[in-house]
XYZ file of N, CA, C and O in Angstrom:
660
model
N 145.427 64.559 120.651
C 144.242 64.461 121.494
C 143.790 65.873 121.861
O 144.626 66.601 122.397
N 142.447 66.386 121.612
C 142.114 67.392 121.529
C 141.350 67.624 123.021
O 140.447 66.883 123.410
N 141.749 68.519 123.617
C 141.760 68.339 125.699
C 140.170 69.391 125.549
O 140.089 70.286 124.708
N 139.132 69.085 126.435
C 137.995 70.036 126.609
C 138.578 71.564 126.875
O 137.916 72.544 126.534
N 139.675 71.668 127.415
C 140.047 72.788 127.798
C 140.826 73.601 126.509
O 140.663 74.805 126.314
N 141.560 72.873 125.801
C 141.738 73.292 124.342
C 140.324 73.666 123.520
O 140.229 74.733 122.913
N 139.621 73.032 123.545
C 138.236 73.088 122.581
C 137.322 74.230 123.154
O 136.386 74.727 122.527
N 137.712 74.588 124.437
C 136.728 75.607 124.949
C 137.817 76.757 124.594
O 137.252 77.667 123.989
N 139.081 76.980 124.763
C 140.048 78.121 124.234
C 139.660 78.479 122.974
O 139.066 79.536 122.762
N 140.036 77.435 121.835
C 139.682 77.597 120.118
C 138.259 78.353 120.186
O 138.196 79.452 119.636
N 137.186 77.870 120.783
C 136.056 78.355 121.109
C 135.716 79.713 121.425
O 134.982 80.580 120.951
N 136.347 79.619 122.196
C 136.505 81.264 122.737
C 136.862 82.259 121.992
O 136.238 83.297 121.774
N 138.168 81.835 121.491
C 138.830 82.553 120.232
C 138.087 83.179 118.853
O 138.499 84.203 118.308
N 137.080 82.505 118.436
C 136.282 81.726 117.324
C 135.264 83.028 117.995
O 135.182 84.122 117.438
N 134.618 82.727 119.115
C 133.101 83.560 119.435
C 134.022 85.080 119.469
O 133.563 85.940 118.717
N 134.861 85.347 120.009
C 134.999 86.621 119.994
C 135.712 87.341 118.428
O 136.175 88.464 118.631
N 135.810 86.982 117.360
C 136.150 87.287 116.033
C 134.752 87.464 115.697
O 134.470 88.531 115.151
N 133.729 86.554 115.932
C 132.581 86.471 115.531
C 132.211 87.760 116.324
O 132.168 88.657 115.481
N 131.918 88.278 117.579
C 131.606 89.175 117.847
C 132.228 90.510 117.810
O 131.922 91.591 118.314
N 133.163 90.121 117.084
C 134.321 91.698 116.479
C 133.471 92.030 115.452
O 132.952 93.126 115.241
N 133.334 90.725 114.655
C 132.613 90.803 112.900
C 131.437 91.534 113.010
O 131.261 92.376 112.129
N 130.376 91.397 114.086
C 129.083 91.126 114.017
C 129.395 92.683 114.451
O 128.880 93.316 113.529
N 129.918 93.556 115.288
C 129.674 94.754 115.835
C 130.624 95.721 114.606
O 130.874 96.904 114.835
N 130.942 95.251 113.722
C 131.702 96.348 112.485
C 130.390 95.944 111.586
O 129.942 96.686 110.712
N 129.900 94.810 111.884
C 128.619 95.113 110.307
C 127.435 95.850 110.932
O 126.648 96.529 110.273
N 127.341 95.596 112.759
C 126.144 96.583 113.076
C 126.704 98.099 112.939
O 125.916 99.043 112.891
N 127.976 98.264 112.883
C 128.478 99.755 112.708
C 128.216 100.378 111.246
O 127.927 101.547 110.994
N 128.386 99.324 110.358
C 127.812 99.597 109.019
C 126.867 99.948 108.728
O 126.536 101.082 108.381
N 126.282 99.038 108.821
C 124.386 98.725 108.509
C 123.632 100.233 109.709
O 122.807 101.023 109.251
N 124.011 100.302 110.805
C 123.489 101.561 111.280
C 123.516 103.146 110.193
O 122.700 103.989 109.818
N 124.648 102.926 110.067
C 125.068 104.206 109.159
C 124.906 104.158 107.841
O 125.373 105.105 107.207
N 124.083 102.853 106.949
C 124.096 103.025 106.092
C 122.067 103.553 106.056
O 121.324 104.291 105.409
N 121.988 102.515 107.282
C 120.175 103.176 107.268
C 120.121 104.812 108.006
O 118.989 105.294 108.051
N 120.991 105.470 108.442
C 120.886 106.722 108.938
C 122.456 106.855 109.055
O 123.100 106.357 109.978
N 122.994 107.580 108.020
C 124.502 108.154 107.957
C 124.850 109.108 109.253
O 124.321 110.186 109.527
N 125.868 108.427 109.961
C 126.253 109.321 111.206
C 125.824 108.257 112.285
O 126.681 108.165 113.164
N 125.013 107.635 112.422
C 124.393 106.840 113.163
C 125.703 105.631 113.478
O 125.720 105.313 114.667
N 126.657 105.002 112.718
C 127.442 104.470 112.930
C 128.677 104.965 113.464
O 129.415 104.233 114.123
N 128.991 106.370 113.177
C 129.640 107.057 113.639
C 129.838 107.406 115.284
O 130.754 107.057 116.028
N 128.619 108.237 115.580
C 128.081 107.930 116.944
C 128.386 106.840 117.835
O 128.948 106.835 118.930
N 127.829 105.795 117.037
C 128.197 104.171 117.762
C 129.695 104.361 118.406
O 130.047 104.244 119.580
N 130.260 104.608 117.538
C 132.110 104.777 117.623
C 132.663 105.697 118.254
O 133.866 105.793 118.495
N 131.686 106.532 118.602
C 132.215 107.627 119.794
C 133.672 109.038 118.793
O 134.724 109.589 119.118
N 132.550 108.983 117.255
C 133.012 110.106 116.507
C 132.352 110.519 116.432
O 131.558 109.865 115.756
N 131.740 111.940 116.890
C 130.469 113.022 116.783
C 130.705 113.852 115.790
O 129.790 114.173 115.032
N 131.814 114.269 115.659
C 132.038 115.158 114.581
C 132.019 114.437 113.211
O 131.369 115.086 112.391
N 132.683 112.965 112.579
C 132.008 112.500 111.631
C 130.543 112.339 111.213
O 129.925 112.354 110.149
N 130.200 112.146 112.756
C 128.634 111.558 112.348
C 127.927 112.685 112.431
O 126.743 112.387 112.274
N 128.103 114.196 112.654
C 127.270 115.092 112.486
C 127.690 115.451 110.972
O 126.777 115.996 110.351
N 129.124 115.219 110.108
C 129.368 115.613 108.852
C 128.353 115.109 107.840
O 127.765 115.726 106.952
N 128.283 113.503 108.291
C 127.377 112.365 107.779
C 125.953 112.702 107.668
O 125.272 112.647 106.644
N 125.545 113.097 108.973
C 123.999 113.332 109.530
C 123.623 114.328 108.565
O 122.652 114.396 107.811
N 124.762 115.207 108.785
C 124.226 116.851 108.134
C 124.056 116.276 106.859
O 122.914 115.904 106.593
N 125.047 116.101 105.903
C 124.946 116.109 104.653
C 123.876 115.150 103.956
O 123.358 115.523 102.903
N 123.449 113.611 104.666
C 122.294 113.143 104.398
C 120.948 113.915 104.348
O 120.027 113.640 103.579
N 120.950 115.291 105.606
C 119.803 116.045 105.713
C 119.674 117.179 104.832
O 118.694 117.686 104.287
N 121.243 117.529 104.822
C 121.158 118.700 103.556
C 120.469 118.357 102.169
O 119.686 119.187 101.706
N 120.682 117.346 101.577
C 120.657 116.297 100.384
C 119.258 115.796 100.074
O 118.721 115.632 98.978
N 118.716 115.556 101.521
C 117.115 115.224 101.059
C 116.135 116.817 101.127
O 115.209 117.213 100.421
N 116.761 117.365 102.170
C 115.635 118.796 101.677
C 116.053 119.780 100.813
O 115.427 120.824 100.632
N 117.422 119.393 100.097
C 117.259 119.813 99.295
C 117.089 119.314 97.559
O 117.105 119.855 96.453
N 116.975 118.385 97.956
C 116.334 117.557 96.566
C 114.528 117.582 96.689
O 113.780 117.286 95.757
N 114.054 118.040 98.173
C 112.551 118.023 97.829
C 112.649 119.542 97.615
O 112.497 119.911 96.451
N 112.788 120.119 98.187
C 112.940 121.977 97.881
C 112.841 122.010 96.014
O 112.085 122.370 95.112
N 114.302 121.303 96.257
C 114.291 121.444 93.986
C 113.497 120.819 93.100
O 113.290 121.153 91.933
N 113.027 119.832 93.731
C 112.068 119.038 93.108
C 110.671 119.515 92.849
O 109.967 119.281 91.867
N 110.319 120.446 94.242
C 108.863 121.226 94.168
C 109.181 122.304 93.530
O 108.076 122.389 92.995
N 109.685 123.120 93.160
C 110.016 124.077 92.626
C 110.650 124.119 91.044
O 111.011 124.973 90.234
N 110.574 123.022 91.114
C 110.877 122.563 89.340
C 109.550 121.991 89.005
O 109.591 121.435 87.908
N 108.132 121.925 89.703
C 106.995 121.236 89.148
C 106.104 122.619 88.567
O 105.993 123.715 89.117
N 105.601 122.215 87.438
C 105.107 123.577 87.056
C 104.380 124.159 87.884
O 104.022 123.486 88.850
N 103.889 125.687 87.783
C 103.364 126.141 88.317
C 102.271 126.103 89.313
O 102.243 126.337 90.521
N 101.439 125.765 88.510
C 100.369 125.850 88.215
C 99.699 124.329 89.420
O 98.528 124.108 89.732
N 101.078 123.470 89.875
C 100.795 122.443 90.776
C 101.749 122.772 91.974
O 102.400 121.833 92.433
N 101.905 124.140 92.579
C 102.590 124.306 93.287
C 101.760 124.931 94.696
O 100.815 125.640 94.348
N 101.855 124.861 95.639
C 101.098 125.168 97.016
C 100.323 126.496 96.218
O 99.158 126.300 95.871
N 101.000 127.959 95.894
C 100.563 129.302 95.510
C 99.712 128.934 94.106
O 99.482 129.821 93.284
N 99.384 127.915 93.957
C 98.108 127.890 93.223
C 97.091 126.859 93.094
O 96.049 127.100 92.485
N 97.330 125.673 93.649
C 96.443 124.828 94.339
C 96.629 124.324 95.685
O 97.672 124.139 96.313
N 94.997 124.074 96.120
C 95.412 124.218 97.658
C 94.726 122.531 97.448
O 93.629 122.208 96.990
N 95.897 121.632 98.000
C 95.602 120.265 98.139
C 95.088 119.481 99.152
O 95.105 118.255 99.261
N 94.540 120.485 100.017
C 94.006 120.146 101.479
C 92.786 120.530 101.370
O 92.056 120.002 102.209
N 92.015 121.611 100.301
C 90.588 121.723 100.028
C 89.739 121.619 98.747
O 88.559 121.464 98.434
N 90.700 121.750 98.285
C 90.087 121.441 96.540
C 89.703 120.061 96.103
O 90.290 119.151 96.688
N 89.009 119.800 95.375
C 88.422 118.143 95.276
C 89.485 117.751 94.312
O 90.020 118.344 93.376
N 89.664 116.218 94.987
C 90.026 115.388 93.979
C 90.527 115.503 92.605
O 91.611 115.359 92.040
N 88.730 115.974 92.125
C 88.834 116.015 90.688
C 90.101 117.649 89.859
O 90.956 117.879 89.004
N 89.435 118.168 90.760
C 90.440 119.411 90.398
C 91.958 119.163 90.456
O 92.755 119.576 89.613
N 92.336 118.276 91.793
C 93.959 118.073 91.861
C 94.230 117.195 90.117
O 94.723 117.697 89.106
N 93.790 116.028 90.281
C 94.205 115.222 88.786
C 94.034 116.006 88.072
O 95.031 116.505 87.549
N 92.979 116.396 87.778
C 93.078 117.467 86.568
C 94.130 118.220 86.228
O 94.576 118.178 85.081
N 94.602 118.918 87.076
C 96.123 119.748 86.919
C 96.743 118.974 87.096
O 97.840 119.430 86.775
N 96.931 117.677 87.518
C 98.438 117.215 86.915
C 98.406 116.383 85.538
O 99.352 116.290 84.756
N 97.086 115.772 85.387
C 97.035 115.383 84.354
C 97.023 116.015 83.077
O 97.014 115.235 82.125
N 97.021 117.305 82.801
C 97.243 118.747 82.288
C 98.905 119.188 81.658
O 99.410 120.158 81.091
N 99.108 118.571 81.882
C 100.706 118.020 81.309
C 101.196 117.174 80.902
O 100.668 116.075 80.733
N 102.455 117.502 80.612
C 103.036 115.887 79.530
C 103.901 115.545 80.328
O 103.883 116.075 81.439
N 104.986 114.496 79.990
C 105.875 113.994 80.889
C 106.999 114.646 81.041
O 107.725 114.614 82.035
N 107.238 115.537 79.589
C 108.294 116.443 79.507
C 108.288 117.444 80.719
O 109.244 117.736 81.437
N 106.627 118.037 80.804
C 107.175 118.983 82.047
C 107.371 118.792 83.368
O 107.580 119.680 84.195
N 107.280 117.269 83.627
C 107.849 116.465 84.679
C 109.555 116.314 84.957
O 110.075 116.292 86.073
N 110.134 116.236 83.894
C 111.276 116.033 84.022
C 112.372 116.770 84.827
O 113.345 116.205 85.326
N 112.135 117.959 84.894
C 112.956 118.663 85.409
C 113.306 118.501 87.341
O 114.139 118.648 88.235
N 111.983 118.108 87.014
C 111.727 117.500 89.072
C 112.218 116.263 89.147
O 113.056 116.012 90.012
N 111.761 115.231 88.212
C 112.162 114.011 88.300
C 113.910 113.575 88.250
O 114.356 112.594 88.845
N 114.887 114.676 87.284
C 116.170 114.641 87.165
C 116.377 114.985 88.617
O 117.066 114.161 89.219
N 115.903 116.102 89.382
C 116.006 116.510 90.775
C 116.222 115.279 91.819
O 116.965 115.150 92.792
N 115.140 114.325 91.131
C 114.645 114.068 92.336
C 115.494 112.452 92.336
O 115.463 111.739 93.340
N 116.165 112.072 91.164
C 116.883 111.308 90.893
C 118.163 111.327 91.024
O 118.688 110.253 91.319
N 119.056 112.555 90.844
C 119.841 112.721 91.195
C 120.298 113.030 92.923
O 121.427 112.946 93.407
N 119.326 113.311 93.444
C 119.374 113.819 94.984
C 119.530 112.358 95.383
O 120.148 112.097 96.415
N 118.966 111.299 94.566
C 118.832 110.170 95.716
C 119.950 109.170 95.219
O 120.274 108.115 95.764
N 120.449 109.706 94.113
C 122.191 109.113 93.871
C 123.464 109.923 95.003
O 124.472 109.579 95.620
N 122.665 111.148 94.785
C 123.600 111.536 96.134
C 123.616 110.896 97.618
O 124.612 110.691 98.312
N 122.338 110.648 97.916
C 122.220 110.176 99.397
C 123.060 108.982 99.324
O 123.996 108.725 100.082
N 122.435 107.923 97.857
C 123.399 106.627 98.154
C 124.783 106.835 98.450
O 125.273 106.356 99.473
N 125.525 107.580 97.554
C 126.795 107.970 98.112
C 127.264 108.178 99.398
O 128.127 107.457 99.899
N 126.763 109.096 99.952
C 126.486 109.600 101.284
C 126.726 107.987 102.227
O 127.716 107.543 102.809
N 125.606 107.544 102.072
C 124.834 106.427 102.744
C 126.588 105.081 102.829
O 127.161 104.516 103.760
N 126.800 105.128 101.339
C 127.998 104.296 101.425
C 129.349 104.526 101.919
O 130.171 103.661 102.221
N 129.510 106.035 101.975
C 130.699 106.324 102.558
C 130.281 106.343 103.926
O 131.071 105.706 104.624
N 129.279 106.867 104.597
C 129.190 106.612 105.951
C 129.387 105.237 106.372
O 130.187 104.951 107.263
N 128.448 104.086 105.554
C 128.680 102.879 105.837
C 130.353 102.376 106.360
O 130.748 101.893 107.421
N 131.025 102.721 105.162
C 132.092 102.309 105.420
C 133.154 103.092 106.201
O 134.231 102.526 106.386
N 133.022 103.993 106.550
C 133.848 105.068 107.319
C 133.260 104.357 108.869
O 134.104 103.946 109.665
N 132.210 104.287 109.105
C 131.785 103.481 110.250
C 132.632 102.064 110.161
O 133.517 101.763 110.961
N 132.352 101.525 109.427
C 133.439 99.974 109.790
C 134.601 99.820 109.957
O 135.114 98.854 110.522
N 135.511 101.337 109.193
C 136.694 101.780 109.749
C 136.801 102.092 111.082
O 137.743 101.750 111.796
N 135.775 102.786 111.457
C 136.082 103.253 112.785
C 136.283 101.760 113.792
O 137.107 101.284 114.574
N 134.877 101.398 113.154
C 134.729 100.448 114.364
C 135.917 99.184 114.575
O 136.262 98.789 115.688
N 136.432 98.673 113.341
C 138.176 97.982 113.177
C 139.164 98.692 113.650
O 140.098 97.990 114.038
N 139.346 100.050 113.791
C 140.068 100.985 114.591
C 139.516 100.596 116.329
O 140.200 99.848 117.027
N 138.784 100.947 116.619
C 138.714 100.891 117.753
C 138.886 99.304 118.379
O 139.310 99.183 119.529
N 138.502 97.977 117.490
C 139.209 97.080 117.977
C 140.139 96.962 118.515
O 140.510 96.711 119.661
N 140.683 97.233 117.266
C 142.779 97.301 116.931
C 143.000 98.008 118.474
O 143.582 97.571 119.468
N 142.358 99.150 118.258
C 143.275 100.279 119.513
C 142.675 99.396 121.018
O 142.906 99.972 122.081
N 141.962 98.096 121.078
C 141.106 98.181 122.267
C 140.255 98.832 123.026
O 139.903 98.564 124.175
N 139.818 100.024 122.081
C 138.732 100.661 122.888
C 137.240 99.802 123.177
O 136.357 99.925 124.026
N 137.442 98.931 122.079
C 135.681 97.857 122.427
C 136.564 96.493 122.648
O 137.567 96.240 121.981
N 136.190 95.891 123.390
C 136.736 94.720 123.828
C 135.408 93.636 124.051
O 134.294 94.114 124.268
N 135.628 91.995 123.974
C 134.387 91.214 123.828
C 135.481 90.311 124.779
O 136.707 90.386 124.855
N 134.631 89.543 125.380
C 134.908 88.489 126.139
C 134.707 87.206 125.947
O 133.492 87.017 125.894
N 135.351 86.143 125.804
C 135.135 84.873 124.753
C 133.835 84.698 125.772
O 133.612 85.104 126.913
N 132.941 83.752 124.639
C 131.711 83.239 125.525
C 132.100 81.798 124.157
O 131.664 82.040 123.032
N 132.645 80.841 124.294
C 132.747 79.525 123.501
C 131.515 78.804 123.364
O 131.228 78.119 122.382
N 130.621 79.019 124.622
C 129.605 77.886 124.205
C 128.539 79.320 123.451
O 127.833 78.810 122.581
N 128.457 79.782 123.483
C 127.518 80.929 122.615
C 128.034 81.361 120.611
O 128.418 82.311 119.929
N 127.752 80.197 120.508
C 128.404 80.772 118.748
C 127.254 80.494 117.537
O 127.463 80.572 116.326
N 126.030 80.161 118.182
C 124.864 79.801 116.846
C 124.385 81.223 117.702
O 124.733 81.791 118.737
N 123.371 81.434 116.616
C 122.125 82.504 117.149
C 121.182 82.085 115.995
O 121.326 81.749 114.820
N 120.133 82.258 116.870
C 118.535 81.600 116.542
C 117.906 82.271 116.674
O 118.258 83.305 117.242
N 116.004 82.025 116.033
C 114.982 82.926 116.441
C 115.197 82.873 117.993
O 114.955 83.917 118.598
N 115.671 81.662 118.795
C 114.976 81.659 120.286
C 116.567 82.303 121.071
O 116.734 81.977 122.246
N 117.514 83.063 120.489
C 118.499 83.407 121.196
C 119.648 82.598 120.623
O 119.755 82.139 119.486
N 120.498 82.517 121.662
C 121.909 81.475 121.816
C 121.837 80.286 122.107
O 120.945 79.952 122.887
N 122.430 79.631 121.761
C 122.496 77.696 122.027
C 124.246 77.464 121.702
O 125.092 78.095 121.068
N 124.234 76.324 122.435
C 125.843 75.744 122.040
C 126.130 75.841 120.486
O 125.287 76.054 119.614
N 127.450 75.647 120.320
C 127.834 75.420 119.363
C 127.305 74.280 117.866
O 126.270 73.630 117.716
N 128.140 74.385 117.247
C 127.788 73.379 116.227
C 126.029 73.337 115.796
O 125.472 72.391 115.239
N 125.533 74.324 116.126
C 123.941 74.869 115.573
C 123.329 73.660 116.522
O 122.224 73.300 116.115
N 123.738 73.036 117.555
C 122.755 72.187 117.771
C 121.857 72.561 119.113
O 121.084 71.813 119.712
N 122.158 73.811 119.379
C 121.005 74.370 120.534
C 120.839 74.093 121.506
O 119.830 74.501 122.080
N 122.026 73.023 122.337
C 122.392 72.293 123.479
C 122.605 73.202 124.460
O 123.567 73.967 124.392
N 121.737 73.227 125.485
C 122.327 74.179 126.587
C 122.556 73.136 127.741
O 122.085 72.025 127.985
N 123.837 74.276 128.589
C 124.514 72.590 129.611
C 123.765 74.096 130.947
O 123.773 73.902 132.162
């Protein structure tokens, strides 16, 4: 015989795993849309400035190499893209082949295989942290049993059926 007071314990038990789960994937998902950002969460500054930095190093310098690998001739010191018409900008880029694209485009492809990297080790170095700090009890959740669906309109009882007592 299964006692209300048993069913609200299991309950309890149940919502707070769920809210262990749910705060290691927001530790993820932060740091995977801004590396370091999950870090932070976790109260590691020095990871998440390693993270931060190297995501920032990585994109200016894949646009740095990228503009500077476009020929000349389409570079700020010889067209000015804030006064020259239209027709003049296409013209110079259309003034080339795809070959002399490439050298920016390898740039600019490879920079953004780097970030993914970046992006995934932060991800997951954040979900470490944040399973560490479970483990150690530094974040702690408090059973809430009747709170275990989530909806557009918030929380409702259990079993998805949106029962509030």
């Amino acid at each position: 015989n299964l006692s209300t007071e048993k069913l609200s314990k299991a309950l309890g038990v149940i919502s707070v795993a769920r809210q262990q789960q749910a705060y290691v994937r927001r530790s993820e998902i932060s740091s995977l849309i801004m590396p370091g950002a999950g870090q932070f969460m976790n109260h590691s500054p020095g990871a998440g400035a390693l993270f931060l930095g190297g995501h920032l190093a990585t994109v200016a310098g894949t646009l740095v190499g990228a503009y500077f690998l476009l020929p000349s001739n389409l570079q700020f010191g010889s067209i000015n893209y804030f006064t020259d018409s239209f027709t003049n900008i296409h013209n110079a880029w259309m003034g080339h082949s795809f070959v002399d694209y490439l050298p920016s485009a390898a740039v600019l492809a490879g920079g953004m295989i780097v970030d993914h990297l970046i992006r995934h080790f932060a991800a997951e170095n954040a979900g470490d942290l944040a399973r560490t700090n479970i483990k150690n009890k530094k974040v702690t959740f408090q059973p809430e049993p009747f709170l275990l669906t989530h909806g557009p309109h918030g929380f409702g009882m259990g079993f998805g059926w949106r029962m509030r007592f």
